[in-house]
Short mmCIF file of C-alpha atoms and ligand atoms in Angstrom, two decimals:
data_model
loop_
_atom_site.label_atom_id
_atom_site.label_comp_id
_atom_site.label_asym_id
_atom_site.label_seq_id
_atom_site.Cartn_x
_atom_site.Cartn_y
_atom_site.Cartn_z
CA MET T 1 -50.27 50.31 -135.31
CA ASP T 2 -53.92 49.99 -136.11
CA VAL T 3 -55.76 52.90 -137.84
CA ALA T 4 -56.98 54.34 -134.51
CA THR T 5 -53.69 54.52 -132.87
CA PHE T 6 -52.34 56.39 -135.99
CA MET T 7 -55.36 58.80 -136.06
CA THR T 8 -55.05 59.51 -132.26
CA LEU T 9 -50.87 60.07 -132.59
CA ALA T 10 -51.28 62.39 -135.85
CA MET T 11 -54.49 64.40 -134.57
CA ALA T 12 -53.49 64.40 -130.60
CA HIS T 13 -49.74 63.93 -130.10
CA ARG T 14 -48.66 66.39 -127.14
CA HIS T 15 -45.89 68.07 -129.41
CA SER T 16 -46.78 67.28 -133.04
CA GLY T 17 -50.50 66.39 -133.21
CA TYR T 18 -52.46 68.11 -135.76
CA TYR T 19 -54.92 69.78 -133.33
CA THR T 20 -52.04 70.56 -130.87
CA THR T 21 -50.27 72.77 -133.09
CA ARG T 22 -52.73 74.76 -134.96
CA ASP T 23 -56.09 76.58 -135.92
CA PRO T 24 -57.18 74.25 -138.84
CA LEU T 25 -60.49 76.21 -139.64
CA GLY T 26 -61.41 78.88 -142.11
CA ARG T 27 -60.25 79.91 -145.67
CA ALA T 28 -56.59 79.96 -144.72
CA GLY T 29 -56.75 76.64 -142.93
CA ASP T 30 -57.39 73.34 -144.10
CA PHE T 31 -61.33 73.04 -143.93
CA ILE T 32 -64.27 74.98 -143.22
CA THR T 33 -67.36 74.15 -141.30
CA ALA T 34 -70.90 74.82 -141.02
CA PRO T 35 -70.69 77.79 -138.50
CA GLU T 36 -67.67 79.37 -140.22
CA ILE T 37 -69.79 79.28 -143.48
CA SER T 38 -72.54 81.26 -141.70
CA GLN T 39 -73.77 82.65 -138.59
CA MET T 40 -77.25 81.33 -139.23
CA PHE T 41 -76.14 78.08 -138.48
CA GLY T 42 -74.84 78.82 -134.77
CA GLU T 43 -77.95 81.02 -134.29
CA LEU T 44 -80.34 78.25 -135.37
CA ALA T 45 -78.51 75.82 -133.32
CA GLY T 46 -78.88 78.26 -130.44
CA ALA T 47 -82.63 78.24 -131.08
CA ALA T 48 -82.71 74.44 -130.86
CA ILE T 49 -80.90 74.20 -127.57
CA ALA T 50 -83.05 77.20 -126.03
CA GLN T 51 -86.35 75.32 -127.12
CA ALA T 52 -84.61 72.31 -125.19
CA TRP T 53 -84.21 74.35 -122.18
CA ILE T 54 -87.83 75.32 -122.15
CA ASP T 55 -88.90 71.55 -122.81
CA LEU T 56 -86.93 70.74 -119.23
CA GLY T 57 -89.08 73.61 -117.85
CA ALA T 58 -86.48 76.24 -117.75
CA PRO T 59 -84.45 75.21 -114.98
CA ALA T 60 -82.91 77.93 -112.86
CA SER T 61 -79.56 76.08 -113.69
CA VAL T 62 -78.51 74.10 -116.64
CA HIS T 63 -74.85 72.84 -117.98
CA LEU T 64 -74.67 74.09 -121.56
CA VAL T 65 -71.66 71.68 -122.99
CA GLU T 66 -70.04 72.32 -126.52
CA LEU T 67 -67.70 69.54 -127.66
CA GLY T 68 -64.97 70.29 -129.92
CA PRO T 69 -66.20 74.18 -130.30
CA GLY T 70 -63.08 75.33 -132.84
CA ARG T 71 -62.95 78.70 -133.04
CA GLY T 72 -66.15 79.11 -130.83
CA THR T 73 -68.22 80.72 -133.69
CA LEU T 74 -70.99 78.49 -133.10
CA MET T 75 -71.39 79.24 -129.36
CA ALA T 76 -70.87 82.83 -129.88
CA ASP T 77 -73.67 82.96 -132.56
CA ALA T 78 -75.87 80.69 -130.24
CA LEU T 79 -75.64 82.99 -127.36
CA ARG T 80 -76.11 86.09 -129.38
CA ALA T 81 -78.93 84.76 -130.80
CA THR T 82 -80.63 83.55 -127.63
CA ARG T 83 -79.68 86.51 -125.47
CA ASN T 84 -83.38 87.86 -125.42
CA LEU T 85 -85.03 84.75 -123.81
CA ALA T 86 -85.76 85.61 -120.36
CA GLY T 87 -83.70 83.63 -117.67
CA PHE T 88 -81.80 81.58 -120.35
CA HIS T 89 -78.38 83.14 -119.98
CA ALA T 90 -78.76 83.47 -116.17
CA ALA T 91 -79.40 79.75 -116.16
CA ILE T 92 -76.31 78.55 -118.22
CA ARG T 93 -73.10 77.24 -116.87
CA LEU T 94 -71.11 77.05 -120.07
CA HIS T 95 -68.68 73.95 -120.62
CA LEU T 96 -66.14 73.77 -123.47
CA VAL T 97 -64.71 70.08 -124.10
CA GLU T 98 -61.71 71.01 -126.15
CA THR T 99 -58.22 69.24 -126.18
CA SER T 100 -56.54 71.84 -128.19
CA PRO T 101 -54.73 74.74 -126.53
CA VAL T 102 -54.77 76.71 -129.58
CA LEU T 103 -58.23 76.49 -130.13
CA ARG T 104 -59.15 77.28 -126.33
CA GLU T 105 -57.36 80.44 -126.81
CA LEU T 106 -59.41 81.39 -129.70
CA GLN T 107 -62.56 80.36 -128.06
CA GLY T 108 -61.78 82.54 -125.02
CA GLU T 109 -61.53 85.61 -127.23
CA ARG T 110 -65.14 84.73 -128.41
CA ILE T 111 -67.24 83.36 -126.13
CA ARG T 112 -67.95 85.80 -123.45
CA HIS T 113 -70.34 84.19 -120.99
CA PRO T 114 -68.70 84.57 -117.15
CA SER T 115 -69.30 81.06 -116.36
CA ARG T 116 -67.16 79.32 -119.23
CA HIS T 117 -64.93 76.64 -118.30
CA TRP T 118 -62.95 74.16 -120.20
CA HIS T 119 -62.72 70.60 -119.96
CA GLU T 120 -60.49 67.87 -121.32
CA HIS T 121 -62.77 65.21 -121.19
CA VAL T 122 -66.54 64.97 -120.68
CA GLU T 123 -66.09 63.02 -117.27
CA SER T 124 -65.09 66.16 -115.48
CA LEU T 125 -68.40 67.73 -116.39
CA PRO T 126 -70.41 68.48 -113.37
CA ASP T 127 -73.52 66.31 -112.35
CA ASP T 128 -75.88 68.59 -110.60
CA ALA T 129 -78.10 70.18 -113.09
CA PRO T 130 -79.53 69.13 -116.28
CA ILE T 131 -77.29 69.18 -119.44
CA LEU T 132 -77.87 70.55 -123.23
CA PHE T 133 -74.95 69.67 -125.26
CA ILE T 134 -74.06 70.14 -129.15
CA ALA T 135 -71.03 68.61 -131.01
CA ASN T 136 -70.54 69.64 -134.58
CA GLU T 137 -67.94 67.96 -136.67
CA LEU T 138 -66.22 66.23 -133.38
CA PHE T 139 -67.13 62.68 -133.65
CA ASP T 140 -65.62 62.54 -137.06
CA VAL T 141 -62.12 63.22 -135.72
CA LEU T 142 -62.40 60.42 -133.13
CA PRO T 143 -60.33 57.52 -134.20
CA VAL T 144 -61.82 54.38 -136.06
CA ARG T 145 -60.19 50.77 -136.78
CA GLN T 146 -60.60 49.59 -139.93
CA PHE T 147 -61.22 45.55 -140.64
CA VAL T 148 -61.02 44.42 -144.31
CA MET T 149 -62.99 41.44 -145.91
CA ALA T 150 -60.48 39.19 -147.20
CA GLY T 151 -60.66 35.68 -148.15
CA ASP T 152 -61.60 33.91 -144.88
CA GLY T 153 -62.92 36.83 -143.12
CA LEU T 154 -62.23 40.24 -141.47
CA HIS T 155 -58.47 41.38 -141.10
CA GLU T 156 -57.37 44.59 -139.33
CA ARG T 157 -55.83 46.93 -141.35
CA ARG T 158 -52.66 48.24 -139.90
CA ILE T 159 -49.71 50.79 -140.74
CA GLY T 160 -46.28 49.89 -141.39
CA VAL T 161 -42.97 50.85 -142.58
CA ASP T 162 -41.73 49.73 -146.09
CA ASP T 163 -37.95 49.26 -146.66
CA ASP T 164 -37.56 52.84 -147.97
CA ASP T 165 -39.21 54.21 -144.44
CA ARG T 166 -42.61 54.98 -146.15
CA LEU T 167 -45.64 54.26 -144.03
CA GLY T 168 -48.05 51.98 -145.86
CA PHE T 169 -51.08 49.84 -145.03
CA VAL T 170 -50.74 46.16 -144.33
CA LEU T 171 -53.32 43.43 -143.58
CA ASP T 172 -53.07 41.69 -140.37
CA PRO T 173 -52.95 37.91 -141.26
CA ARG T 174 -54.81 36.69 -138.34
CA CYS T 175 -58.55 36.81 -138.89
CA SER T 176 -60.15 39.01 -136.64
CA ARG T 177 -64.03 39.76 -135.38
CA PRO T 178 -64.97 36.47 -136.43
CA GLY T 179 -68.77 36.48 -137.26
CA GLU T 180 -69.22 39.88 -138.31
CA SER T 181 -68.39 39.65 -142.00
CA ASP T 182 -71.49 37.71 -142.96
CA GLY T 183 -72.84 39.07 -146.35
CA MET T 184 -69.56 41.55 -146.61
CA ALA T 185 -67.96 41.61 -150.15
CA GLU T 186 -64.41 40.81 -150.63
CA GLY T 187 -62.37 44.05 -150.20
CA SER T 188 -64.94 46.00 -148.38
CA ILE T 189 -64.33 47.74 -145.09
CA LEU T 190 -65.97 47.72 -141.59
CA GLU T 191 -64.97 50.49 -139.55
CA VAL T 192 -65.44 50.59 -135.98
CA SER T 193 -64.88 53.25 -133.31
CA PRO T 194 -64.81 52.21 -129.94
CA ALA T 195 -64.12 56.01 -129.08
CA ARG T 196 -67.03 57.22 -130.48
CA GLU T 197 -69.27 54.89 -129.15
CA ALA T 198 -67.84 55.71 -125.42
CA LEU T 199 -68.08 59.22 -125.72
CA MET T 200 -72.07 58.57 -126.77
CA THR T 201 -72.46 56.24 -124.12
CA GLY T 202 -71.03 58.64 -121.60
CA LEU T 203 -73.21 61.54 -122.49
CA ALA T 204 -76.25 59.29 -123.07
CA ARG T 205 -75.89 58.29 -119.23
CA ARG T 206 -75.28 61.68 -118.12
CA LEU T 207 -78.77 62.69 -119.60
CA ALA T 208 -80.20 59.60 -118.22
CA HIS T 209 -79.33 60.65 -114.71
CA GLN T 210 -79.37 64.66 -114.97
CA ARG T 211 -82.00 65.06 -117.83
CA GLY T 212 -81.51 67.07 -120.81
CA THR T 213 -81.00 66.93 -124.82
CA GLY T 214 -78.06 66.87 -126.91
CA PHE T 215 -77.61 67.57 -130.80
CA ILE T 216 -74.64 65.84 -132.83
CA ILE T 217 -73.93 67.07 -136.39
CA ASP T 218 -71.50 65.48 -138.71
CA TYR T 219 -71.08 63.95 -141.97
CA GLY T 220 -71.84 60.47 -142.59
CA ASP T 221 -74.44 58.02 -142.41
CA LEU T 222 -76.70 55.20 -140.63
CA ASP T 223 -74.30 52.89 -141.95
CA LEU T 224 -71.29 53.08 -144.16
CA ASP T 225 -72.00 50.03 -146.41
CA GLY T 226 -68.23 48.69 -146.57
CA ALA T 227 -66.63 51.94 -147.55
CA ASP T 228 -63.27 53.07 -146.84
CA THR T 229 -64.12 56.60 -145.33
CA LEU T 230 -60.47 57.52 -143.95
CA GLN T 231 -59.57 60.72 -145.22
CA ALA T 232 -56.96 63.38 -145.03
CA VAL T 233 -57.45 67.12 -145.92
CA ARG T 234 -54.90 69.74 -146.16
CA ALA T 235 -55.28 73.32 -147.48
CA HIS T 236 -58.95 72.37 -148.60
CA ARG T 237 -57.67 69.58 -150.73
CA ARG T 238 -57.63 65.65 -150.23
CA VAL T 239 -54.18 64.09 -149.54
CA ALA T 240 -53.17 60.68 -148.91
CA PRO T 241 -54.00 59.77 -145.22
CA LEU T 242 -50.39 58.44 -144.19
CA ASP T 243 -48.16 61.04 -146.53
CA THR T 244 -48.31 63.69 -143.96
CA PRO T 245 -49.06 62.96 -140.34
CA GLY T 246 -49.79 65.72 -137.98
CA LYS T 247 -49.94 68.18 -140.75
CA ALA T 248 -53.59 67.28 -142.33
CA ASP T 249 -56.79 66.75 -140.76
CA LEU T 250 -57.61 63.02 -140.31
CA SER T 251 -61.03 62.03 -140.02
CA SER T 252 -63.62 59.36 -141.47
CA HIS T 253 -67.42 59.50 -141.95
CA VAL T 254 -69.34 59.03 -138.48
CA ALA T 255 -71.58 55.57 -138.75
CA PHE T 256 -74.41 56.62 -136.77
CA ARG T 257 -76.27 53.50 -136.02
CA PRO T 258 -73.79 52.44 -133.06
CA LEU T 259 -74.39 55.94 -131.66
CA LEU T 260 -78.17 55.80 -131.74
CA ASP T 261 -77.83 52.18 -130.23
CA ALA T 262 -75.63 53.49 -127.27
CA ALA T 263 -77.90 56.00 -126.67
CA ARG T 264 -80.88 53.69 -126.48
CA ARG T 265 -79.11 51.20 -124.21
CA GLU T 266 -78.66 54.06 -121.76
CA GLY T 267 -82.34 54.97 -121.80
CA VAL T 268 -82.55 57.87 -123.64
CA MET T 269 -84.51 58.56 -126.69
CA ALA T 270 -82.65 58.95 -129.73
CA PHE T 271 -83.99 60.93 -133.14
CA GLY T 272 -82.41 60.76 -136.81
CA PRO T 273 -80.23 60.74 -138.75
CA LEU T 274 -82.06 63.43 -140.37
CA THR T 275 -80.20 65.40 -143.03
CA GLN T 276 -78.40 68.48 -142.05
CA GLY T 277 -80.56 70.50 -145.10
CA GLU T 278 -83.88 68.85 -143.64
CA TRP T 279 -83.16 69.97 -140.05
CA LEU T 280 -81.98 73.59 -140.80
CA ARG T 281 -85.23 74.19 -143.25
CA ARG T 282 -87.39 72.62 -140.45
CA ILE T 283 -85.80 74.95 -137.67
CA GLY T 284 -86.34 78.33 -140.03
CA ILE T 285 -83.32 78.59 -142.14
CA GLU T 286 -85.30 80.31 -144.66
CA THR T 287 -87.19 82.86 -142.39
CA ARG T 288 -83.71 83.42 -140.57
CA MET T 289 -82.21 84.50 -144.14
CA GLN T 290 -85.13 86.77 -145.08
CA ARG T 291 -84.93 88.60 -141.67
CA LEU T 292 -81.02 89.00 -141.90
CA ALA T 293 -81.40 90.25 -145.43
CA ALA T 294 -84.29 92.69 -144.37
CA GLY T 295 -81.40 94.00 -142.04
CA GLY T 296 -83.07 93.01 -138.75
CA ALA T 297 -82.10 91.11 -135.93
CA GLY T 298 -78.36 92.15 -135.29
CA GLY T 299 -77.44 91.30 -139.03
CA GLY T 300 -74.39 93.11 -138.75
CA ALA T 301 -73.66 93.03 -142.51
CA GLY T 302 -70.82 95.48 -142.33
CA GLY T 303 -71.97 97.71 -145.39
CA GLY T 304 -72.70 96.76 -148.99
CA ASP T 305 -75.98 97.13 -150.53
CA ASP T 306 -79.21 95.26 -149.80
CA ASP T 307 -78.67 92.83 -153.13
CA GLY T 308 -75.30 92.11 -152.32
CA LEU T 309 -76.24 91.20 -148.64
CA ARG T 310 -79.15 88.91 -149.81
CA ALA T 311 -77.00 87.24 -152.42
CA ARG T 312 -74.29 86.50 -149.79
CA LEU T 313 -76.84 85.13 -147.24
CA LEU T 314 -78.47 82.98 -149.95
CA GLY T 315 -75.29 81.51 -151.06
CA GLU T 316 -74.44 80.62 -147.49
CA MET T 317 -77.72 78.99 -147.00
CA GLN T 318 -77.28 76.95 -150.24
CA ARG T 319 -74.04 75.72 -148.86
CA LEU T 320 -75.35 74.32 -145.84
CA VAL T 321 -78.78 73.04 -147.09
CA ALA T 322 -78.32 72.03 -150.86
CA ASP T 323 -78.09 68.60 -151.81
CA ASP T 324 -74.99 69.04 -153.63
CA GLN T 325 -73.06 70.58 -150.99
CA MET T 326 -73.45 69.96 -147.23
CA GLY T 327 -77.29 69.45 -147.07
CA THR T 328 -77.32 65.83 -147.12
CA LEU T 329 -73.64 64.61 -146.71
CA PHE T 330 -73.92 66.19 -143.29
CA LYS T 331 -76.54 64.58 -140.68
CA VAL T 332 -78.05 65.52 -137.58
CA VAL T 333 -78.98 63.39 -134.48
CA ALA T 334 -80.72 64.25 -131.23
CA VAL T 335 -80.81 62.43 -127.92
CA THR T 336 -83.20 63.38 -125.12
CA THR T 337 -85.02 62.47 -121.86
CA HIS T 338 -87.79 64.84 -123.10
CA ALA T 339 -91.27 63.24 -123.71
CA GLY T 340 -91.45 64.86 -127.39
CA PRO T 341 -89.03 65.31 -130.24
CA PRO T 342 -86.36 68.05 -129.99
CA ALA T 343 -86.42 71.10 -132.36
CA GLY T 344 -86.49 69.91 -135.90
CA PHE T 345 -87.63 65.99 -135.24
CA SER T 346 -90.84 64.61 -135.29
CA GLY T 347 -92.05 61.21 -133.90
CA LYS T 348 -91.23 59.52 -137.39
CA GLU T 349 -87.45 59.82 -136.73
CA ARG T 350 -87.29 58.40 -133.49
CA TRP T 351 -84.87 55.53 -133.09
CA SER T 352 -86.28 52.52 -131.43
N1 SAH Y 1 -67.09 72.48 -133.92
C1 SAH Y 1 -66.34 73.12 -134.73
C2 SAH Y 1 -64.75 72.62 -134.90
C3 SAH Y 1 -64.76 71.37 -135.52
S1 SAH Y 1 -63.13 70.66 -135.73
C4 SAH Y 1 -67.01 73.70 -135.92
O1 SAH Y 1 -67.89 73.38 -136.41
O2 SAH Y 1 -66.32 74.74 -136.68
C5 SAH Y 1 -62.87 69.65 -134.52
C6 SAH Y 1 -63.01 70.28 -133.22
O3 SAH Y 1 -63.02 69.23 -131.80
C7 SAH Y 1 -61.87 71.18 -132.70
O4 SAH Y 1 -61.92 72.07 -131.91
C8 SAH Y 1 -60.82 70.17 -132.29
O5 SAH Y 1 -59.70 70.73 -131.42
C9 SAH Y 1 -61.91 69.38 -131.12
N2 SAH Y 1 -61.01 68.21 -130.81
C10 SAH Y 1 -60.56 67.20 -131.57
N3 SAH Y 1 -60.44 66.15 -130.81
C11 SAH Y 1 -60.95 66.43 -129.49
C12 SAH Y 1 -61.31 65.63 -128.45
N4 SAH Y 1 -60.54 64.21 -128.12
N5 SAH Y 1 -62.12 66.20 -127.38
C13 SAH Y 1 -62.47 67.08 -127.32
N6 SAH Y 1 -62.26 67.98 -128.45
C14 SAH Y 1 -61.38 67.62 -129.57
#
C-alpha cells in the first residue's frame, strides 16, 4: 500500500486507529502541543480570531470553526479571553470538526459554548454566515504519499510485508510522476498530500463564498527540499514509523506552498508562512505574559509565589517562541477575504 493509505489506517481505523482509541496529548500521552503548553497560545489565537470578526464588520452571526480541537484547550482559552468583547460570543455558532470519539468527549467537557456542534468533515459546515477557522497541528496528521528519486525518476514508496511478516518500505518499480523530478538529487523524496490540498481548497472555497478568515498553524515549511519527514512519536520519543501502527502518532511536516497556492486558486488572499515565534510576538505574547505574571486578567495561577509564577510563564513563552524550541519549526499561515492582513501579518507576507 502507499504511505497515505498506511497513515490513514494507522491513524483513523474504526477500531484500532490511533486517534480512534486514545487521547494522545499531554505529559502522560505521546506528544504535547502549543495550547497544552500554555494558556497564552489559545488566548492570543482568540484575540486574532476576534480581530478577524471585527474586520468582517462584527456580523451578528458567524461560524467559528476549529479543526482537530484535541482536548478543547485552545478553544476554551480563546473563548475565555474574548468573553468581554461586546457581541462576539452572542454572534458565534461554534463548530468542532473532529473524528475522534475520545477527544470529542473531552472537548465537550471543556468547551461550554451553548451552540457547539460536532462535525466529521468540513462538508457539513453551514454556509449561511461568514466563517472564522483555526487548525493547530491538524494538517500534519493528514496523509501524505512519498516518491523517491531513484535512477530514471520518481518511484512511489510503498509499504509491504517481508518473509518474516515484518512491514518494510519498498519502491514501486514503475516510474511515476514524470516531469516532476527536475533538479531532484538521487535518494531525495517528494511528499505530496492530496488530502491536505483538498481540505485547504474546501476551506478557501467556503471563505470565498461566505467571507471570513482562517489560521493554520503547524510544523513544516514552504517547501520540504527533498527530506523524508514521515515520523512516528510515542511517549514523547521518536519511534520507527512502521513498528507500531495505531499505537504511535504518525505525521509529516506540512509543505505550505501547495496550501497557499490552493487558497489563491479559490480567490482568497493568503499570508505567510510566518514563524510561530514571530507571529506570537507580533500579536502580543510578551504583554500577555507580563499581565498574567502581574496576576491580572484571570490568570488563575493556583497559589505559588510571584517569582515562581513569572518563571513558569517565562518558560512557557520560551517554549512557544524560542528558535531552538517551537518558535521557528512551527509556522502560521492565514487566509482571508478581508482587504487587509489578518492579526500578526503584514502586507509583506502576502502570498501571490
Ligand atoms: N489542535 C489540538 C490537537 C492536535 S492533534 C492541539 O493543538 O492540541 C490532532 C487533532 O486532529 C486531534 O484532535 C485529532 O483527533 C484530530 N484529527 C485527526 N484526524 C482528523 C481528521 N481527518 N479530521 C478532523 N480531525 C482530525
